Coordinates of C-alpha atoms in Angstrom, one line a residue:
M14 CA 75.2 74.5 140.0
S15 CA 77.5 71.7 139.1
L16 CA 78.1 70.3 135.6
Q17 CA 79.7 66.9 134.9
V18 CA 80.7 65.7 131.4
Q19 CA 81.8 62.1 131.0
N20 CA 83.3 60.5 127.8
L21 CA 81.6 63.0 125.5
S22 CA 82.2 62.4 121.7
Y23 CA 80.9 64.1 118.6
I24 CA 81.2 62.7 115.1
L25 CA 80.5 65.0 112.1
P26 CA 78.1 63.9 109.4
T27 CA 81.2 63.2 107.2
G28 CA 82.3 60.5 109.7
E29 CA 85.2 62.7 111.0
I30 CA 85.6 62.7 114.8
L31 CA 85.6 66.3 116.0
F32 CA 86.3 65.3 119.6
Q33 CA 86.0 62.2 121.7
N34 CA 86.0 60.9 125.3
L35 CA 86.1 64.4 126.8
C36 CA 85.7 64.5 130.6
F37 CA 85.5 67.6 132.7
S38 CA 83.4 69.5 135.2
V39 CA 82.3 72.9 136.4
P40 CA 81.7 73.2 140.2
P41 CA 79.0 75.4 141.8
G42 CA 80.1 79.0 141.3
G43 CA 83.0 78.0 139.0
K44 CA 83.9 80.5 136.2
Y45 CA 85.7 78.6 133.5
A46 CA 86.7 79.1 129.8
I47 CA 87.1 76.8 126.9
I48 CA 90.0 78.0 124.7
G49 CA 91.7 76.6 121.6
N50 CA 92.2 77.2 117.9
N51 CA 89.4 77.9 115.5
G52 CA 87.8 74.7 114.1
I53 CA 88.8 72.5 117.1
G54 CA 85.2 72.2 118.2
K55 CA 84.6 74.6 121.1
S56 CA 81.2 75.9 119.9
T57 CA 80.1 72.4 119.0
L58 CA 81.1 71.2 122.5
L59 CA 79.1 74.0 124.1
R60 CA 76.0 73.3 122.0
T61 CA 76.3 69.5 122.7
I62 CA 76.5 70.1 126.5
C63 CA 73.4 72.3 126.6
G64 CA 71.4 69.8 124.4
Q65 CA 71.2 71.7 121.1
L66 CA 73.2 69.0 119.4
P67 CA 73.1 65.2 120.0
S68 CA 76.4 63.7 121.2
S69 CA 77.7 60.6 119.5
E70 CA 78.7 59.1 122.9
G71 CA 79.0 60.1 126.5
H72 CA 76.8 61.7 129.2
V73 CA 76.2 65.2 130.5
Y74 CA 75.0 65.5 134.2
C75 CA 73.6 68.8 135.3
D76 CA 71.2 69.6 138.1
V77 CA 69.7 72.6 136.4
S78 CA 68.7 73.7 132.9
P79 CA 71.6 75.8 131.6
Y80 CA 71.1 79.2 129.9
Y81 CA 72.9 79.6 126.6
V82 CA 74.2 82.8 125.0
P83 CA 74.9 81.9 121.3
Q84 CA 77.5 83.3 119.0
H85 CA 75.3 83.5 115.9
F86 CA 71.7 84.7 115.8
G87 CA 70.3 84.1 112.3
Q88 CA 68.1 81.3 113.5
F89 CA 66.3 83.7 115.9
D90 CA 65.4 86.4 113.3
G91 CA 61.8 85.2 112.9
L92 CA 61.2 85.1 116.6
S93 CA 60.2 87.9 119.0
V94 CA 62.7 88.9 121.7
A95 CA 60.6 87.2 124.3
E96 CA 60.5 84.0 122.3
A97 CA 64.2 84.0 121.7
I98 CA 65.0 84.1 125.4
G99 CA 62.1 81.7 126.3
I100 CA 59.8 83.9 128.4
N101 CA 57.0 84.6 125.9
H102 CA 54.6 82.1 127.4
R103 CA 55.0 83.5 130.9
L104 CA 54.6 87.1 129.7
T105 CA 51.4 86.2 127.8
A106 CA 50.0 84.3 130.8
L107 CA 50.8 87.3 133.1
S108 CA 49.1 89.7 130.7
K109 CA 45.9 87.6 130.6
I110 CA 45.8 87.1 134.4
L111 CA 46.2 90.9 135.0
S112 CA 43.5 91.7 132.5
G113 CA 41.1 89.3 134.3
E114 CA 41.1 86.8 131.4
G115 CA 43.5 84.2 132.9
S116 CA 42.7 80.5 132.9
P117 CA 44.0 77.8 135.2
D118 CA 46.5 76.9 132.4
D119 CA 47.8 80.5 132.5
F120 CA 48.4 80.3 136.3
E121 CA 50.2 77.0 135.8
T122 CA 52.3 78.6 133.0
L123 CA 53.2 81.6 135.1
N124 CA 54.2 79.3 138.0
D125 CA 54.0 82.2 140.6
D126 CA 56.6 84.2 138.6
W127 CA 54.8 87.4 139.3
D128 CA 57.7 89.8 138.9
I129 CA 58.9 88.6 135.5
Q130 CA 57.9 91.9 133.9
E131 CA 59.8 93.9 136.5
R132 CA 62.9 91.7 136.0
L133 CA 62.7 92.2 132.3
T134 CA 62.4 96.0 132.6
E135 CA 65.3 96.1 135.0
A136 CA 67.6 93.8 132.9
F137 CA 66.9 95.7 129.7
V138 CA 67.7 99.1 131.4
R139 CA 70.9 97.6 132.8
W140 CA 72.0 96.4 129.4
G141 CA 71.0 99.6 127.6
I142 CA 68.2 98.2 125.5
D143 CA 65.2 99.6 127.4
Y144 CA 63.9 100.9 124.1
V145 CA 63.5 97.3 122.8
S146 CA 60.0 95.8 123.1
P147 CA 59.9 92.1 124.2
F148 CA 57.5 91.6 121.2
R149 CA 59.8 93.1 118.6
K150 CA 61.3 90.7 116.0
M151 CA 64.9 89.8 116.6
G152 CA 65.6 90.3 112.9
E153 CA 65.1 94.0 113.3
L154 CA 67.9 94.3 115.8
S155 CA 71.7 94.8 115.3
G156 CA 74.2 92.2 116.3
G157 CA 75.1 94.1 119.4
E158 CA 71.5 94.5 120.4
K159 CA 70.8 90.7 119.9
T160 CA 73.8 89.9 122.1
R161 CA 72.6 92.2 124.9
V162 CA 69.1 90.7 124.7
F163 CA 70.5 87.3 125.4
L164 CA 72.8 88.6 128.1
A165 CA 69.9 90.4 129.8
G166 CA 68.1 87.0 129.6
M167 CA 70.5 85.6 132.2
D168 CA 69.0 87.9 134.9
I169 CA 65.4 87.5 133.7
V170 CA 65.3 83.7 133.8
H171 CA 67.3 83.4 137.1
A172 CA 69.9 81.1 135.4
D173 CA 72.4 79.4 137.8
L174 CA 74.5 77.9 135.1
V175 CA 75.3 80.0 132.0
F176 CA 77.1 79.0 128.8
M177 CA 78.4 81.9 126.6
D178 CA 79.8 81.5 123.1
E179 CA 82.0 84.6 122.1
P180 CA 79.8 87.0 124.1
T181 CA 81.9 90.1 123.3
N182 CA 82.0 89.7 119.5
H183 CA 79.3 92.3 118.7
L184 CA 79.6 94.5 121.9
D185 CA 80.9 98.0 122.0
S186 CA 83.2 99.2 124.8
A187 CA 80.2 100.3 127.0
A188 CA 78.4 97.0 126.7
R189 CA 81.7 95.1 127.3
D190 CA 82.1 97.0 130.6
I191 CA 78.6 95.9 131.7
L192 CA 79.5 92.3 130.9
Y193 CA 82.8 92.4 132.7
K194 CA 81.1 93.8 135.8
S195 CA 78.5 91.1 135.6
I196 CA 81.1 88.3 135.4
R197 CA 83.1 89.7 138.3
S198 CA 80.1 90.0 140.6
T199 CA 78.0 86.9 139.7
K200 CA 77.7 83.8 141.8
R201 CA 76.5 81.8 138.8
S202 CA 78.5 78.9 137.3
L203 CA 80.0 80.0 134.0
L204 CA 81.4 78.2 131.0
I205 CA 82.6 80.6 128.3
V206 CA 84.1 80.2 124.9
S207 CA 85.9 83.5 124.2
H208 CA 89.0 85.1 122.7
D209 CA 88.6 88.2 124.8
R210 CA 91.7 88.2 127.0
V211 CA 90.3 90.9 129.4
L212 CA 87.3 88.6 130.0
L213 CA 89.4 85.5 130.2
N214 CA 91.5 87.1 133.0
M215 CA 88.4 87.4 135.1
L216 CA 87.9 83.6 135.1
S217 CA 89.4 81.1 137.5
G218 CA 90.1 78.2 135.1
M219 CA 91.0 77.4 131.5
Y220 CA 90.1 74.3 129.6
E221 CA 92.5 74.2 126.7
M222 CA 90.9 72.2 123.8
S223 CA 93.2 70.5 121.3
A224 CA 93.3 67.5 119.0
S225 CA 94.5 65.4 122.0
G226 CA 91.5 66.5 124.2
L227 CA 91.0 68.9 127.1
T228 CA 93.7 70.1 129.5
F229 CA 92.7 72.0 132.6
Y230 CA 94.7 75.0 134.0
P231 CA 93.3 76.3 137.4
M232 CA 94.2 79.9 136.7
N233 CA 93.3 82.9 134.6
Y234 CA 94.5 83.5 131.0
D235 CA 97.7 85.4 131.6
A236 CA 98.9 82.8 134.2
Y237 CA 98.0 80.0 131.8
K238 CA 99.9 81.8 129.0
E239 CA 103.1 81.9 131.2
V240 CA 102.7 78.2 131.9
A241 CA 102.2 77.4 128.2
E242 CA 105.2 79.5 127.2
R243 CA 107.4 77.6 129.7
D244 CA 106.0 74.3 128.5
L245 CA 106.8 75.4 124.9
S246 CA 110.4 76.3 125.9
A247 CA 110.8 72.9 127.7
K248 CA 109.4 71.1 124.6
T249 CA 111.8 72.9 122.3
S250 CA 114.8 71.9 124.6
R251 CA 113.5 68.3 124.5
L252 CA 113.2 68.5 120.7
H253 CA 116.9 69.4 120.4
H254 CA 117.9 66.7 122.9
Q255 CA 115.8 64.1 121.2
Q256 CA 117.3 64.9 117.8
K257 CA 120.8 64.5 119.2
E258 CA 119.8 61.2 120.8
I259 CA 118.5 59.9 117.5
D260 CA 121.7 60.9 115.8
K261 CA 123.8 59.1 118.4
A262 CA 121.5 56.0 118.2
E263 CA 121.9 55.9 114.4
K264 CA 125.7 56.2 114.6
S265 CA 125.8 53.5 117.4
A266 CA 123.6 51.2 115.4
H267 CA 125.8 51.7 112.3
K268 CA 128.9 50.8 114.3
A269 CA 127.2 47.8 115.9
M270 CA 126.2 46.5 112.5
E271 CA 129.8 46.9 111.2
R272 CA 131.2 45.0 114.2
Q273 CA 128.6 42.2 113.8
Q274 CA 129.4 41.9 110.1
K275 CA 133.2 41.8 110.8
H276 CA 132.6 39.2 113.6
S277 CA 130.5 37.0 111.2
A278 CA 133.2 37.3 108.5
R279 CA 136.0 36.2 110.9
G280 CA 133.8 33.3 112.1
E281 CA 133.3 32.1 108.5
K282 CA 137.1 32.2 107.9
R283 CA 137.8 30.2 111.1
S284 CA 135.1 27.6 110.2
A285 CA 136.6 27.2 106.7
G286 CA 140.1 26.6 108.2
K287 CA 138.7 23.9 110.4
C288 CA 137.3 22.0 107.3
L289 CA 133.8 21.9 108.7
S290 CA 131.1 20.2 106.7
R291 CA 129.0 22.4 104.3
I292 CA 125.8 21.7 106.3
L293 CA 127.4 22.8 109.6
M294 CA 128.9 25.9 107.9
G295 CA 125.5 26.7 106.5
N296 CA 123.9 26.4 109.9
L297 CA 126.5 28.7 111.4
K298 CA 126.0 31.2 108.6
N299 CA 122.2 31.2 109.1
R300 CA 122.6 31.6 112.8
A301 CA 124.9 34.6 112.3
E302 CA 122.5 36.2 109.8
K303 CA 119.6 35.7 112.1
S304 CA 121.6 37.3 115.0
T305 CA 122.5 40.2 112.7
A306 CA 118.9 40.6 111.6
A307 CA 117.6 40.5 115.2
L308 CA 120.1 43.1 116.3
K309 CA 119.2 45.3 113.3
K310 CA 115.5 44.9 114.1
I311 CA 115.9 45.9 117.8
Q312 CA 118.0 48.9 116.9
Q313 CA 115.6 50.0 114.2
E314 CA 112.5 49.7 116.5
R315 CA 114.3 51.8 119.1
I316 CA 115.2 54.5 116.5
D317 CA 111.6 54.4 115.0
S318 CA 110.1 54.8 118.4
M319 CA 112.4 57.8 119.1
K320 CA 111.5 59.3 115.7
T321 CA 107.8 58.9 116.5
D322 CA 108.2 60.8 119.7
L323 CA 110.1 63.4 117.8
R324 CA 107.3 63.9 115.3
D325 CA 104.7 64.2 118.1
L326 CA 106.9 66.7 119.8
K327 CA 107.4 68.7 116.6
S328 CA 103.6 68.7 116.0
S329 CA 102.9 69.9 119.5
I330 CA 105.4 72.7 119.2
N331 CA 104.1 73.7 115.8
E332 CA 100.6 74.0 117.3
S333 CA 101.9 76.5 119.8
R334 CA 104.5 78.4 117.8
L335 CA 103.5 81.8 116.5
L336 CA 103.7 82.3 112.7
K337 CA 105.8 85.4 112.0
I338 CA 104.5 87.6 109.1
D339 CA 106.4 90.8 108.3
I340 CA 105.0 93.2 105.7
C341 CA 107.5 95.3 103.7
D342 CA 107.6 99.1 104.3
S343 CA 105.2 101.2 102.2
G344 CA 107.9 103.5 101.1
I345 CA 106.1 106.8 101.7
H346 CA 107.9 109.4 103.9
G347 CA 106.3 110.2 107.2
G348 CA 103.9 113.1 107.6
K349 CA 102.5 113.2 104.1
I350 CA 98.8 114.0 104.0
L351 CA 97.0 110.9 102.6
V352 CA 93.4 111.6 103.4
H353 CA 91.6 114.8 104.5
L354 CA 87.8 114.9 105.4
E355 CA 86.2 118.3 106.0
G356 CA 82.7 118.8 107.4
V357 CA 81.5 115.4 106.3
T358 CA 78.1 113.9 106.9
L359 CA 76.7 110.7 105.4
R360 CA 73.2 109.6 104.6
Y361 CA 72.4 106.3 106.4
P362 CA 69.2 104.4 105.5
Q363 CA 67.2 106.0 108.3
R364 CA 69.2 109.0 109.5
L365 CA 72.1 111.4 108.8
L366 CA 75.3 110.4 110.4
W367 CA 77.3 113.1 112.3
E368 CA 74.5 115.7 111.6
D369 CA 75.3 117.6 114.8
C370 CA 79.0 117.4 114.5
P371 CA 80.3 116.8 110.9
I372 CA 83.5 114.9 110.7
S373 CA 86.8 116.7 109.9
L374 CA 89.9 114.4 110.0
T375 CA 93.4 114.4 108.5
V376 CA 95.3 111.2 108.1
K377 CA 99.1 111.5 107.6
S378 CA 101.5 108.7 106.5
G379 CA 102.9 106.7 109.3
E380 CA 100.1 107.3 111.7
R381 CA 98.5 104.5 113.7
I382 CA 94.9 105.6 114.4
R383 CA 92.1 103.9 116.3
I384 CA 88.5 105.0 115.6
K385 CA 86.4 104.4 118.7
G386 CA 82.8 104.9 119.8
N387 CA 79.6 103.0 120.7
N388 CA 77.7 100.8 118.3
G389 CA 75.8 102.7 115.6
C390 CA 77.9 105.9 115.8
G391 CA 79.3 105.3 112.2
K392 CA 82.8 103.9 112.8
S393 CA 82.6 101.4 109.8
S394 CA 81.0 104.1 107.6
L395 CA 84.0 106.4 108.4
L396 CA 86.5 103.7 107.5
Q397 CA 84.7 103.2 104.2
L398 CA 84.9 106.9 103.5
I399 CA 88.6 106.9 104.2
A400 CA 89.0 103.8 101.9
G401 CA 87.1 105.5 99.1
K402 CA 84.3 103.0 99.2
L403 CA 81.7 105.6 100.1
Q404 CA 81.2 109.3 99.1
P405 CA 79.7 112.0 101.3
E406 CA 76.5 112.6 99.4
D407 CA 75.0 115.0 102.0
G408 CA 77.8 117.4 102.8
G409 CA 81.5 118.0 103.2
S410 CA 84.5 117.0 101.1
V411 CA 87.0 114.2 101.0
F412 CA 90.6 114.6 99.6
M413 CA 92.5 111.4 98.9
D414 CA 96.1 111.1 97.5
E415 CA 95.7 109.7 94.0
S416 CA 98.7 107.4 94.4
L417 CA 97.5 105.9 97.6
S418 CA 97.2 102.1 97.8
T419 CA 95.0 100.7 100.5
I420 CA 94.2 97.3 101.9
Y421 CA 90.8 97.0 103.7
L422 CA 90.5 94.2 106.2
D423 CA 87.0 93.7 107.6
Q424 CA 85.8 91.2 110.2
D425 CA 84.8 88.7 107.5
Y426 CA 88.0 89.2 105.5
S427 CA 85.8 89.7 102.4
S428 CA 88.9 90.4 100.2
V429 CA 89.1 86.6 100.2
S430 CA 86.5 85.3 97.7
N431 CA 84.4 82.4 98.9
D432 CA 84.0 81.3 95.2
L433 CA 87.7 80.5 94.8
T434 CA 90.0 77.9 96.2
V435 CA 93.0 78.8 98.3
Y436 CA 95.4 78.6 95.4
G437 CA 92.8 80.2 93.1
Q438 CA 93.1 83.4 95.3
M439 CA 96.7 83.6 94.4
E440 CA 96.1 83.0 90.7
A441 CA 93.5 85.8 90.7
C442 CA 96.2 88.3 91.9
D443 CA 97.8 88.2 88.4
S444 CA 101.1 88.2 90.2
K445 CA 104.4 88.2 88.4
K446 CA 105.8 85.8 91.0
P447 CA 106.6 82.3 89.6
E448 CA 104.4 79.4 90.6
H449 CA 107.0 77.8 92.9
E450 CA 107.4 81.1 94.9
I451 CA 103.6 81.4 95.4
K452 CA 103.4 77.8 96.6
M453 CA 106.3 78.4 99.0
L454 CA 104.5 81.5 100.4
L455 CA 101.3 79.5 100.9
T456 CA 103.2 76.8 102.7
R457 CA 104.9 79.5 104.9
F458 CA 101.5 80.9 105.7
L459 CA 100.5 77.4 107.0
F460 CA 98.6 76.3 103.8
P461 CA 100.2 72.9 102.9
P462 CA 99.6 71.3 99.4
S463 CA 96.6 69.4 100.8
A464 CA 94.9 72.8 101.4
W465 CA 95.5 74.5 98.0
D466 CA 92.3 73.1 96.4
K467 CA 90.2 73.8 99.5
S468 CA 87.2 76.1 98.9
C469 CA 87.7 79.4 100.8
A470 CA 84.0 79.2 101.9
K471 CA 85.1 76.4 104.3
L472 CA 88.0 78.4 105.8
S473 CA 87.9 79.6 109.4
G474 CA 88.3 83.2 110.4
G475 CA 92.0 82.7 111.2
E476 CA 92.6 80.9 107.9
K477 CA 91.0 83.7 106.0
M478 CA 93.1 86.2 107.8
R479 CA 96.3 84.4 106.9
L480 CA 95.2 84.0 103.3
A481 CA 94.4 87.7 103.1
L482 CA 97.9 88.6 104.3
C483 CA 99.5 86.0 102.0
K484 CA 97.4 87.5 99.1
M485 CA 98.7 90.9 100.0
L486 CA 102.4 89.8 99.6
V487 CA 101.6 87.9 96.4
C488 CA 99.7 90.7 94.7
G489 CA 102.4 93.3 95.0
N490 CA 104.3 95.7 97.2
A491 CA 103.2 96.6 100.7
P492 CA 100.1 99.0 100.8
D493 CA 100.5 102.6 101.9
M494 CA 97.6 102.2 104.3
I495 CA 95.9 99.3 106.0
I496 CA 92.3 99.8 107.2
A497 CA 91.0 97.2 109.6
D498 CA 87.4 97.0 110.8
E499 CA 86.9 94.8 113.8
P500 CA 89.5 92.3 112.3
T501 CA 89.6 90.1 115.4
N502 CA 85.9 89.3 115.8
N503 CA 86.1 85.8 114.2
L504 CA 89.7 84.9 115.2
D505 CA 91.0 82.6 117.9
I506 CA 93.7 83.9 120.2
K507 CA 96.6 82.4 118.2
S508 CA 95.3 84.1 115.0
M509 CA 94.9 87.4 116.9
D510 CA 98.5 87.2 118.0
I511 CA 99.6 86.6 114.5
L512 CA 97.6 89.6 113.2
A513 CA 98.8 91.8 116.0
H514 CA 102.4 90.9 115.3
T515 CA 101.9 91.6 111.6
L516 CA 100.3 95.0 112.1
K517 CA 102.8 95.9 114.8
S518 CA 105.7 95.3 112.4
Y519 CA 104.0 97.2 109.5
N520 CA 105.6 100.6 109.0
G521 CA 102.8 102.1 106.8
T522 CA 99.7 104.0 107.9
L523 CA 97.2 102.0 110.0
I524 CA 93.6 102.8 110.8
V525 CA 91.7 100.4 113.1
V526 CA 88.3 100.0 114.6
S527 CA 88.4 97.5 117.5
H528 CA 86.8 97.1 120.9
D529 CA 89.5 94.7 122.0
E530 CA 91.7 96.8 124.3
R531 CA 94.5 94.2 124.5
F532 CA 94.7 94.0 120.7
V533 CA 94.7 97.8 120.3
R534 CA 97.6 97.9 122.8
D535 CA 99.5 95.1 121.1
I536 CA 99.5 96.8 117.7
G537 CA 100.9 100.1 119.0
I538 CA 98.1 102.6 118.4
C539 CA 99.4 106.2 118.9
R540 CA 96.2 108.3 118.2
E541 CA 92.5 107.8 119.0
V542 CA 89.6 109.5 117.2
S543 CA 86.3 109.3 119.2
L544 CA 82.9 109.5 117.4

């Protein structure tokens, strides 16, 4: 079904305009993405279109009720699964009718949707959650289970238009494969906010959202990326050309002013030789000064206009250019045993992890390891054992090099304290670096002076990632080992590229949990451990 959005605007409670006058459409069967940097307003735009948030201006025209797969689920924790996806009333009505207790209201509520229970069962089996009761509370489910509940809801409610906000964030590889297959085969209209480049390459159009609005690219992500890179190269060439033109204009203006001043001086001498009256000489001088001022104004306006274009061009290039962050070498020779686990099991709240197959694992310096497995298999717990944050209380042993220094990056970048400001994080490092070097580092990591007093609780995922890496450089030498647990979950694509480049160039030991196949490939993983 088609979607038309006209002149849509959204103003934050602070009065700040998040986006304005957006116009776009999704045709029947269209599969489109909204991409852009964190904080630009993608999720808010999606919620505004589907009616969860009131727009400040504009109109949304849609001939069906859209189905929405949210990014965050906390607001649903008190609801049952059936309530969360909006089918509880029909299920209750069907139950009453089949038990012989149905009223006319129940028949009206069901609206001849007699196979809703069968569709629910089939959808839950397809998405691997057949063990979940529709009357179970959402708060009892994991993030991956909640996502699969909402994805299963697409099939249950017969949605013709679906909005998805970061649908792969909590999904393991098996669930992602189900989603990818669904996207390839569906005839529905889709509008998806995502940073998953595998998913984005299955779509037929990209709406790039930026401070200047929406730009449509009728192609998948990889093709869009090629176009964007060519555009960046062209803009860079224009930047150099514009700078040269400004230099030439300023030199030309300076020479023109010198000629005008010399001409005015010669005119004054000739007028004096002709013994003209003071009043006439004054008029001639005023006319010459006005002519000089007019010429100067015209030239300055032209130069100012060129400089404004130059600033806009620089700003556009800076939005696209990738921040390069290189971490120093750890200094440990390759092949040294850093961590060794032997026959490890771990008591989890309700079960014993790896009870049937205790973990034995050796990590040597210089290795680049990926821990993989389905949700709930204990990947994050294994990372915390390797990092020394957990101990194997129920069996096995863990050896760890006593001199080992480790940085732990989780998906929330919790090494960045929400109670501190951006600059306060650096002060807390007790660094020996002088203040001016710390401020230069912050600026290099895209934190200008205006951001130094900003509370870290208000930072986006990408900003927290950059601050965590900056903090790493301020606090001391490069770590011997970096452990990253789903570090891309809350990042936009640009931030993912920055992190991938950083980890790729890091020469120490790297251990990663990630379901993002493109990211894993980009960081140069050499060994996989399956749980």
